mmCIF file of C-alpha atoms in Angstrom:
data_model
loop_
_atom_site.group_PDB
_atom_site.id
_atom_site.type_symbol
_atom_site.label_atom_id
_atom_site.label_comp_id
_atom_site.label_asym_id
_atom_site.label_seq_id
_atom_site.Cartn_x
_atom_site.Cartn_y
_atom_site.Cartn_z
ATOM 1 C CA MET A 1 0.000 0.000 0.000
ATOM 2 C CA PHE A 2 1.233 3.518 -0.750
ATOM 3 C CA GLU A 3 2.224 5.914 2.024
ATOM 4 C CA TYR A 4 0.690 9.348 2.263
ATOM 5 C CA GLU A 5 0.849 12.578 4.233
ATOM 6 C CA THR A 6 -1.325 15.660 4.660
ATOM 7 C CA PHE A 7 -0.465 19.268 5.437
ATOM 8 C CA ASP A 8 -2.082 22.710 5.141
ATOM 9 C CA LEU A 9 -0.604 25.549 3.100
ATOM 10 C CA LYS A 10 -1.804 29.160 3.381
ATOM 11 C CA ALA A 11 -1.708 30.943 0.033
ATOM 12 C CA LYS A 12 0.058 34.287 -0.067
ATOM 13 C CA HIS A 13 -2.232 35.956 -2.593
ATOM 14 C CA ILE A 14 -5.513 34.038 -2.097
ATOM 15 C CA ASP A 15 -7.447 34.234 1.156
ATOM 16 C CA GLN A 16 -7.375 30.478 1.512
ATOM 17 C CA VAL A 17 -5.752 27.606 3.351
ATOM 18 C CA PHE A 18 -5.310 24.683 0.982
ATOM 19 C CA ARG A 19 -5.207 21.117 2.261
ATOM 20 C CA ILE A 20 -2.499 19.199 0.453
ATOM 21 C CA GLN A 21 -2.369 15.401 0.350
ATOM 22 C CA ILE A 22 0.613 13.468 -1.007
ATOM 23 C CA ALA A 23 0.647 9.780 -1.989
ATOM 24 C CA TYR A 24 4.023 8.143 -2.551
ATOM 25 C CA PRO A 25 4.674 5.173 -4.857
ATOM 26 C CA VAL A 26 5.132 1.824 -3.137
ATOM 27 C CA THR A 27 8.763 1.818 -4.279
ATOM 28 C CA TYR A 28 9.519 5.314 -2.948
ATOM 29 C CA ASN A 29 11.325 4.107 0.185
ATOM 30 C CA LEU A 30 13.139 1.178 -1.431
ATOM 31 C CA ASP A 31 15.797 3.437 -2.963
ATOM 32 C CA PRO A 32 16.608 6.670 -1.085
ATOM 33 C CA GLU A 33 18.095 8.131 -4.284
ATOM 34 C CA ALA A 34 15.180 7.345 -6.599
ATOM 35 C CA GLN A 35 13.165 10.236 -8.030
ATOM 36 C CA PHE A 36 9.606 10.196 -9.353
ATOM 37 C CA PRO A 37 7.462 12.426 -11.561
ATOM 38 C CA VAL A 38 4.793 14.471 -9.804
ATOM 39 C CA MET A 39 1.097 14.673 -10.697
ATOM 40 C CA TYR A 40 -1.168 17.405 -9.323
ATOM 41 C CA VAL A 41 -4.826 16.510 -8.870
ATOM 42 C CA THR A 42 -7.393 19.303 -8.637
ATOM 43 C CA ASP A 43 -10.470 18.683 -6.466
ATOM 44 C CA GLY A 44 -8.187 16.867 -4.055
ATOM 45 C CA ASP A 45 -10.966 16.482 -1.469
ATOM 46 C CA LEU A 46 -12.801 14.290 -3.971
ATOM 47 C CA SER A 47 -10.192 12.852 -6.331
ATOM 48 C CA PHE A 48 -6.973 12.380 -4.360
ATOM 49 C CA GLY A 49 -7.803 8.777 -3.442
ATOM 50 C CA LEU A 50 -8.763 8.004 -7.033
ATOM 51 C CA GLY A 51 -5.459 9.404 -8.251
ATOM 52 C CA ALA A 52 -3.446 7.435 -5.717
ATOM 53 C CA THR A 53 -5.261 4.205 -6.606
ATOM 54 C CA CYS A 54 -4.791 4.724 -10.356
ATOM 55 C CA MET A 55 -1.094 5.362 -9.741
ATOM 56 C CA MET A 56 -0.665 2.182 -7.724
ATOM 57 C CA LEU A 57 -2.631 -0.053 -10.115
ATOM 58 C CA GLY A 58 -0.988 1.434 -13.190
ATOM 59 C CA SER A 59 2.486 0.746 -11.883
ATOM 60 C CA MET A 60 1.514 -2.877 -11.111
ATOM 61 C CA ASP A 61 -0.010 -3.652 -14.528
ATOM 62 C CA LEU A 62 1.554 -6.800 -16.017
ATOM 63 C CA ILE A 63 -0.406 -6.773 -19.292
ATOM 64 C CA GLU A 64 0.504 -3.203 -20.251
ATOM 65 C CA PRO A 65 3.593 -2.351 -18.196
ATOM 66 C CA GLY A 66 5.604 0.810 -18.643
ATOM 67 C CA VAL A 67 3.437 3.325 -16.775
ATOM 68 C CA SER A 68 5.502 5.471 -14.407
ATOM 69 C CA PRO A 69 4.578 5.498 -10.730
ATOM 70 C CA ALA A 70 4.214 9.112 -9.655
ATOM 71 C CA ILE A 71 4.018 11.252 -6.561
ATOM 72 C CA ILE A 72 0.323 12.185 -6.411
ATOM 73 C CA VAL A 73 -0.471 15.604 -4.929
ATOM 74 C CA GLY A 74 -4.126 16.353 -4.192
ATOM 75 C CA VAL A 75 -5.013 20.036 -3.841
ATOM 76 C CA GLY A 76 -8.079 20.575 -1.651
ATOM 77 C CA TYR A 77 -9.432 22.922 1.016
ATOM 78 C CA ASP A 78 -9.182 23.155 4.791
ATOM 79 C CA ASP A 79 -13.004 23.095 4.827
ATOM 80 C CA PRO A 80 -13.983 20.428 2.266
ATOM 81 C CA SER A 81 -17.668 21.263 2.717
ATOM 82 C CA GLN A 82 -17.007 24.482 0.752
ATOM 83 C CA MET A 83 -15.271 22.728 -2.143
ATOM 84 C CA SER A 84 -18.172 23.156 -4.573
ATOM 85 C CA VAL A 85 -18.131 26.947 -4.396
ATOM 86 C CA LEU A 86 -14.393 27.484 -3.858
ATOM 87 C CA ARG A 87 -13.446 25.469 -6.933
ATOM 88 C CA VAL A 88 -15.477 27.885 -9.079
ATOM 89 C CA ARG A 89 -13.347 30.736 -7.764
ATOM 90 C CA ASP A 90 -10.035 28.938 -8.299
ATOM 91 C CA PHE A 91 -10.546 27.018 -11.549
ATOM 92 C CA THR A 92 -12.247 29.600 -13.776
ATOM 93 C CA PRO A 93 -10.605 32.310 -15.895
ATOM 94 C CA GLU A 94 -12.077 35.803 -15.944
ATOM 95 C CA ASN A 95 -15.441 36.191 -17.688
ATOM 96 C CA SER A 96 -16.054 32.452 -18.015
ATOM 97 C CA VAL A 97 -18.985 31.915 -15.609
ATOM 98 C CA ASP A 98 -22.504 33.123 -16.369
ATOM 99 C CA ASP A 99 -24.309 35.076 -13.651
ATOM 100 C CA TRP A 100 -27.162 32.584 -13.410
ATOM 101 C CA PHE A 101 -24.712 29.757 -12.768
ATOM 102 C CA ALA A 102 -22.853 31.719 -10.085
ATOM 103 C CA ASP A 103 -26.216 32.475 -8.443
ATOM 104 C CA SER A 104 -27.164 28.775 -8.427
ATOM 105 C CA TYR A 105 -24.627 28.192 -5.654
ATOM 106 C CA ILE A 106 -26.729 30.234 -3.226
ATOM 107 C CA GLN A 107 -28.960 27.189 -2.825
ATOM 108 C CA MET A 108 -26.146 24.613 -3.036
ATOM 109 C CA ALA A 109 -23.515 26.276 -0.840
ATOM 110 C CA GLY A 110 -25.319 29.158 0.870
ATOM 111 C CA ARG A 111 -23.544 31.869 -1.103
ATOM 112 C CA ARG A 112 -22.995 33.090 -4.630
ATOM 113 C CA ALA A 113 -19.925 31.651 -6.310
ATOM 114 C CA GLU A 114 -17.038 33.975 -7.015
ATOM 115 C CA SER A 115 -15.167 33.299 -10.247
ATOM 116 C CA GLY A 116 -12.214 34.380 -12.338
ATOM 117 C CA GLY A 117 -9.405 33.303 -10.011
ATOM 118 C CA ALA A 118 -7.602 30.860 -12.295
ATOM 119 C CA ASP A 119 -4.522 33.051 -12.762
ATOM 120 C CA ALA A 120 -4.115 33.481 -9.007
ATOM 121 C CA PHE A 121 -4.497 29.721 -8.517
ATOM 122 C CA ILE A 122 -1.870 29.013 -11.191
ATOM 123 C CA ASP A 123 0.473 31.402 -9.401
ATOM 124 C CA PHE A 124 -0.162 29.552 -6.122
ATOM 125 C CA MET A 125 0.531 26.158 -7.668
ATOM 126 C CA VAL A 126 3.636 27.201 -9.596
ATOM 127 C CA ASN A 127 5.294 29.596 -7.139
ATOM 128 C CA GLU A 128 4.144 28.336 -3.728
ATOM 129 C CA LEU A 129 2.924 24.740 -3.842
ATOM 130 C CA HIS A 130 5.435 23.271 -6.283
ATOM 131 C CA PRO A 131 8.477 24.638 -4.400
ATOM 132 C CA GLU A 132 7.004 23.144 -1.224
ATOM 133 C CA ILE A 133 6.628 19.755 -2.923
ATOM 134 C CA LEU A 134 10.220 19.972 -4.189
ATOM 135 C CA SER A 135 11.385 20.545 -0.615
ATOM 136 C CA ARG A 136 9.446 17.536 0.706
ATOM 137 C CA CYS A 137 9.702 14.976 -2.089
ATOM 138 C CA ARG A 138 12.245 13.495 -4.478
ATOM 139 C CA VAL A 139 10.796 14.885 -7.693
ATOM 140 C CA GLN A 140 12.049 13.845 -11.106
ATOM 141 C CA GLY A 141 12.435 16.553 -13.744
ATOM 142 C CA ASP A 142 11.298 20.156 -13.964
ATOM 143 C CA THR A 143 7.706 19.570 -15.077
ATOM 144 C CA ALA A 144 4.528 17.970 -13.725
ATOM 145 C CA ALA A 145 1.229 16.467 -14.777
ATOM 146 C CA LEU A 146 -2.049 18.269 -14.045
ATOM 147 C CA MET A 147 -5.377 16.444 -13.728
ATOM 148 C CA GLY A 148 -8.753 18.174 -13.764
ATOM 149 C CA ASP A 149 -12.402 17.346 -14.405
ATOM 150 C CA SER A 150 -15.364 19.652 -15.165
ATOM 151 C CA TYR A 151 -14.274 23.091 -13.943
ATOM 152 C CA GLY A 152 -11.010 21.345 -13.108
ATOM 153 C CA GLY A 153 -10.904 20.376 -16.794
ATOM 154 C CA LEU A 154 -11.493 24.013 -17.681
ATOM 155 C CA PHE A 155 -8.518 24.856 -15.471
ATOM 156 C CA THR A 156 -6.246 22.367 -17.240
ATOM 157 C CA PHE A 157 -7.495 23.662 -20.609
ATOM 158 C CA TYR A 158 -6.662 27.204 -19.508
ATOM 159 C CA ASN A 159 -3.134 26.091 -18.593
ATOM 160 C CA LEU A 160 -2.837 24.573 -22.054
ATOM 161 C CA LEU A 161 -3.880 27.891 -23.601
ATOM 162 C CA LYS A 162 -1.419 29.823 -21.442
ATOM 163 C CA GLY A 163 1.385 27.360 -22.020
ATOM 164 C CA THR A 164 2.223 27.172 -18.312
ATOM 165 C CA PRO A 165 5.769 25.731 -18.435
ATOM 166 C CA LEU A 166 5.358 23.587 -15.311
ATOM 167 C CA PHE A 167 2.553 21.455 -16.751
ATOM 168 C CA ASP A 168 3.536 19.287 -19.706
ATOM 169 C CA ARG A 169 0.955 16.492 -19.195
ATOM 170 C CA LEU A 170 -2.679 17.507 -18.883
ATOM 171 C CA TRP A 171 -6.031 15.769 -18.462
ATOM 172 C CA LEU A 172 -8.975 17.806 -19.738
ATOM 173 C CA GLY A 173 -11.849 15.847 -18.197
ATOM 174 C CA SER A 174 -15.229 17.080 -19.500
ATOM 175 C CA PRO A 175 -13.739 20.600 -19.659
ATOM 176 C CA GLY A 176 -16.273 23.116 -18.356
ATOM 177 C CA VAL A 177 -16.114 25.661 -21.183
ATOM 178 C CA LEU A 178 -19.671 26.978 -20.890
ATOM 179 C CA GLY A 179 -21.800 29.975 -21.818
ATOM 180 C CA CYS A 180 -19.813 33.200 -21.776
ATOM 181 C CA GLY A 181 -16.610 31.166 -21.478
ATOM 182 C CA HIS A 182 -16.816 30.091 -25.131
ATOM 183 C CA TYR A 183 -14.383 32.866 -26.016
ATOM 184 C CA LEU A 184 -11.638 30.570 -24.706
ATOM 185 C CA LEU A 185 -12.266 28.165 -27.586
ATOM 186 C CA ASP A 186 -11.401 30.921 -30.030
ATOM 187 C CA LEU A 187 -7.931 31.141 -28.484
ATOM 188 C CA LEU A 188 -7.056 27.504 -29.154
ATOM 189 C CA PRO A 189 -6.127 27.680 -32.887
ATOM 190 C CA GLU A 190 -3.670 30.507 -32.267
ATOM 191 C CA ARG A 191 -2.202 28.631 -29.300
ATOM 192 C CA LEU A 192 -1.643 25.520 -31.395
ATOM 193 C CA GLU A 193 -0.194 27.561 -34.236
ATOM 194 C CA ALA A 194 2.398 28.976 -31.820
ATOM 195 C CA GLY A 195 3.595 25.432 -31.158
ATOM 196 C CA PHE A 196 4.991 23.630 -28.119
ATOM 197 C CA GLU A 197 8.500 24.283 -26.855
ATOM 198 C CA GLN A 198 8.632 21.050 -24.860
ATOM 199 C CA PRO A 199 7.136 17.570 -25.338
ATOM 200 C CA THR A 200 3.524 17.786 -24.159
ATOM 201 C CA ARG A 201 0.810 15.202 -23.716
ATOM 202 C CA VAL A 202 -2.891 15.993 -23.525
ATOM 203 C CA PHE A 203 -5.770 13.619 -22.826
ATOM 204 C CA ALA A 204 -9.342 14.905 -23.176
ATOM 205 C CA SER A 205 -12.447 12.941 -22.209
ATOM 206 C CA LEU A 206 -16.225 13.098 -22.204
ATOM 207 C CA GLY A 207 -19.097 10.887 -21.065
ATOM 208 C CA GLU A 208 -21.433 9.920 -23.912
ATOM 209 C CA LEU A 209 -24.518 10.897 -21.928
ATOM 210 C CA GLU A 210 -23.199 14.419 -21.466
ATOM 211 C CA ARG A 211 -23.804 14.831 -25.189
ATOM 212 C CA THR A 212 -27.161 13.105 -25.385
ATOM 213 C CA GLY A 213 -28.662 13.227 -21.885
ATOM 214 C CA SER A 214 -30.930 15.886 -20.408
ATOM 215 C CA ILE A 215 -30.933 17.455 -16.954
ATOM 216 C CA GLY A 216 -34.536 18.588 -17.319
ATOM 217 C CA GLU A 217 -35.383 21.709 -15.329
ATOM 218 C CA ALA A 218 -32.458 21.529 -12.906
ATOM 219 C CA PHE A 219 -30.840 24.502 -14.657
ATOM 220 C CA PRO A 220 -32.184 27.003 -17.189
ATOM 221 C CA GLU A 221 -29.790 25.679 -19.823
ATOM 222 C CA GLU A 222 -28.594 22.225 -20.849
ATOM 223 C CA ILE A 223 -25.123 22.796 -19.468
ATOM 224 C CA TYR A 224 -23.791 19.312 -20.195
ATOM 225 C CA GLN A 225 -24.767 19.491 -23.848
ATOM 226 C CA ASP A 226 -23.063 22.885 -23.989
ATOM 227 C CA LEU A 227 -20.002 21.324 -22.382
ATOM 228 C CA ALA A 228 -20.065 18.446 -24.899
ATOM 229 C CA GLY A 229 -20.106 20.924 -27.769
ATOM 230 C CA SER A 230 -17.018 22.611 -26.329
ATOM 231 C CA TYR A 231 -15.294 19.243 -25.953
ATOM 232 C CA ALA A 232 -15.975 18.532 -29.642
ATOM 233 C CA VAL A 233 -14.272 21.788 -30.648
ATOM 234 C CA ILE A 234 -11.260 21.093 -28.433
ATOM 235 C CA ASP A 235 -10.976 17.514 -29.694
ATOM 236 C CA LYS A 236 -11.199 18.643 -33.334
ATOM 237 C CA HIS A 237 -8.378 21.167 -33.035
ATOM 238 C CA LEU A 238 -6.077 18.993 -30.939
ATOM 239 C CA SER A 239 -6.617 15.965 -33.209
ATOM 240 C CA ALA A 240 -5.645 18.046 -36.239
ATOM 241 C CA CYS A 241 -2.524 19.520 -34.642
ATOM 242 C CA SER A 242 0.643 18.219 -36.297
ATOM 243 C CA ASP A 243 3.151 19.701 -33.863
ATOM 244 C CA PRO A 244 5.756 16.961 -33.222
ATOM 245 C CA ASN A 245 5.972 17.977 -29.557
ATOM 246 C CA LEU A 246 2.265 17.292 -28.941
ATOM 247 C CA ARG A 247 0.831 13.858 -28.274
ATOM 248 C CA TYR A 248 -2.941 13.920 -27.974
ATOM 249 C CA GLU A 249 -5.726 11.436 -27.345
ATOM 250 C CA GLY A 250 -9.429 12.133 -26.992
ATOM 251 C CA LYS A 251 -11.937 9.588 -25.708
ATOM 252 C CA GLU A 252 -15.733 9.596 -25.351
ATOM 253 C CA PHE A 253 -16.834 6.947 -22.861
ATOM 254 C CA GLU A 254 -19.952 5.025 -23.859
ATOM 255 C CA GLY A 255 -22.876 5.048 -21.425
ATOM 256 C CA GLU A 256 -21.236 7.409 -18.936
ATOM 257 C CA THR A 257 -22.551 10.628 -17.427
ATOM 258 C CA HIS A 258 -20.721 13.736 -16.249
ATOM 259 C CA SER A 259 -20.223 12.062 -12.864
ATOM 260 C CA SER A 260 -19.860 8.384 -13.696
ATOM 261 C CA VAL A 261 -17.199 8.957 -16.350
ATOM 262 C CA VAL A 262 -14.639 10.293 -13.870
ATOM 263 C CA PRO A 263 -13.034 7.030 -12.613
ATOM 264 C CA ALA A 264 -12.703 5.483 -16.082
ATOM 265 C CA ALA A 265 -11.436 8.695 -17.654
ATOM 266 C CA PHE A 266 -8.943 9.353 -14.863
ATOM 267 C CA SER A 267 -7.525 5.850 -15.198
ATOM 268 C CA ARG A 268 -7.172 6.127 -18.975
ATOM 269 C CA ALA A 269 -5.668 9.605 -18.668
ATOM 270 C CA TYR A 270 -3.106 8.419 -16.115
ATOM 271 C CA ARG A 271 -1.970 5.586 -18.353
ATOM 272 C CA PHE A 272 -1.660 7.864 -21.392
ATOM 273 C CA LEU A 273 0.086 10.743 -19.639
ATOM 274 C CA MET A 274 2.536 8.694 -17.583
ATOM 275 C CA ARG A 275 3.527 6.024 -20.095
ATOM 276 C CA ASN A 276 7.274 5.608 -20.635
ATOM 277 C CA ASP A 277 7.393 5.930 -24.423
#
């Protein structure tokens, strides 16, 4: 079984204490000189355990060996009960959340969701969290993987658009490019035309029922169908990109919803992003 630790880290430029969880590969303590790649998992309160399990199982696979064990870092909150509203603040770029959607959190979380804090969250991860991980762990290389689903997938997509140097392996799980945030899709062709300075892997995923299913009157708009349309645009452009430094795979999972697709997509993304080839 993997070993893990938890600590809290107060952000310098966000009024937030983040709860950080680290899972170490089973082989971490066998060789005190060994180094391992690092993978950051957004929505750590929900997905840290999934990431750690995928890491352990992937490294044990005898049928398809060659997947690197990694140091899994889950990024969550000191009050996990507020995750649903805080993630909107941290994962979304400016002008990417419609007012009606921000207001919907009044019923769900007791307050309106703030948004537009993605740049501040990137700064926290790159300039505060990553140096802390380097001081605690034996990290291999100068880059890291970044895993995100829904608004977390929007966050990884935004890092792709910005070309954040730290993140060279990204999972765009059901990326939440919705409503007024569609302007971000228009930035993708220019980003791909600029090219990639370092080898980069991207895995994008969607549940089939996000494209075809209905949420009825839960929201005033069919947000999952909107999301599926954005995924189709992202998949089209990334599939057509011929940059030799980009390796891309997109996958729509049959019979899965926005929620049920997460474990299967995370597992497939881990294997694609961390394969030694």
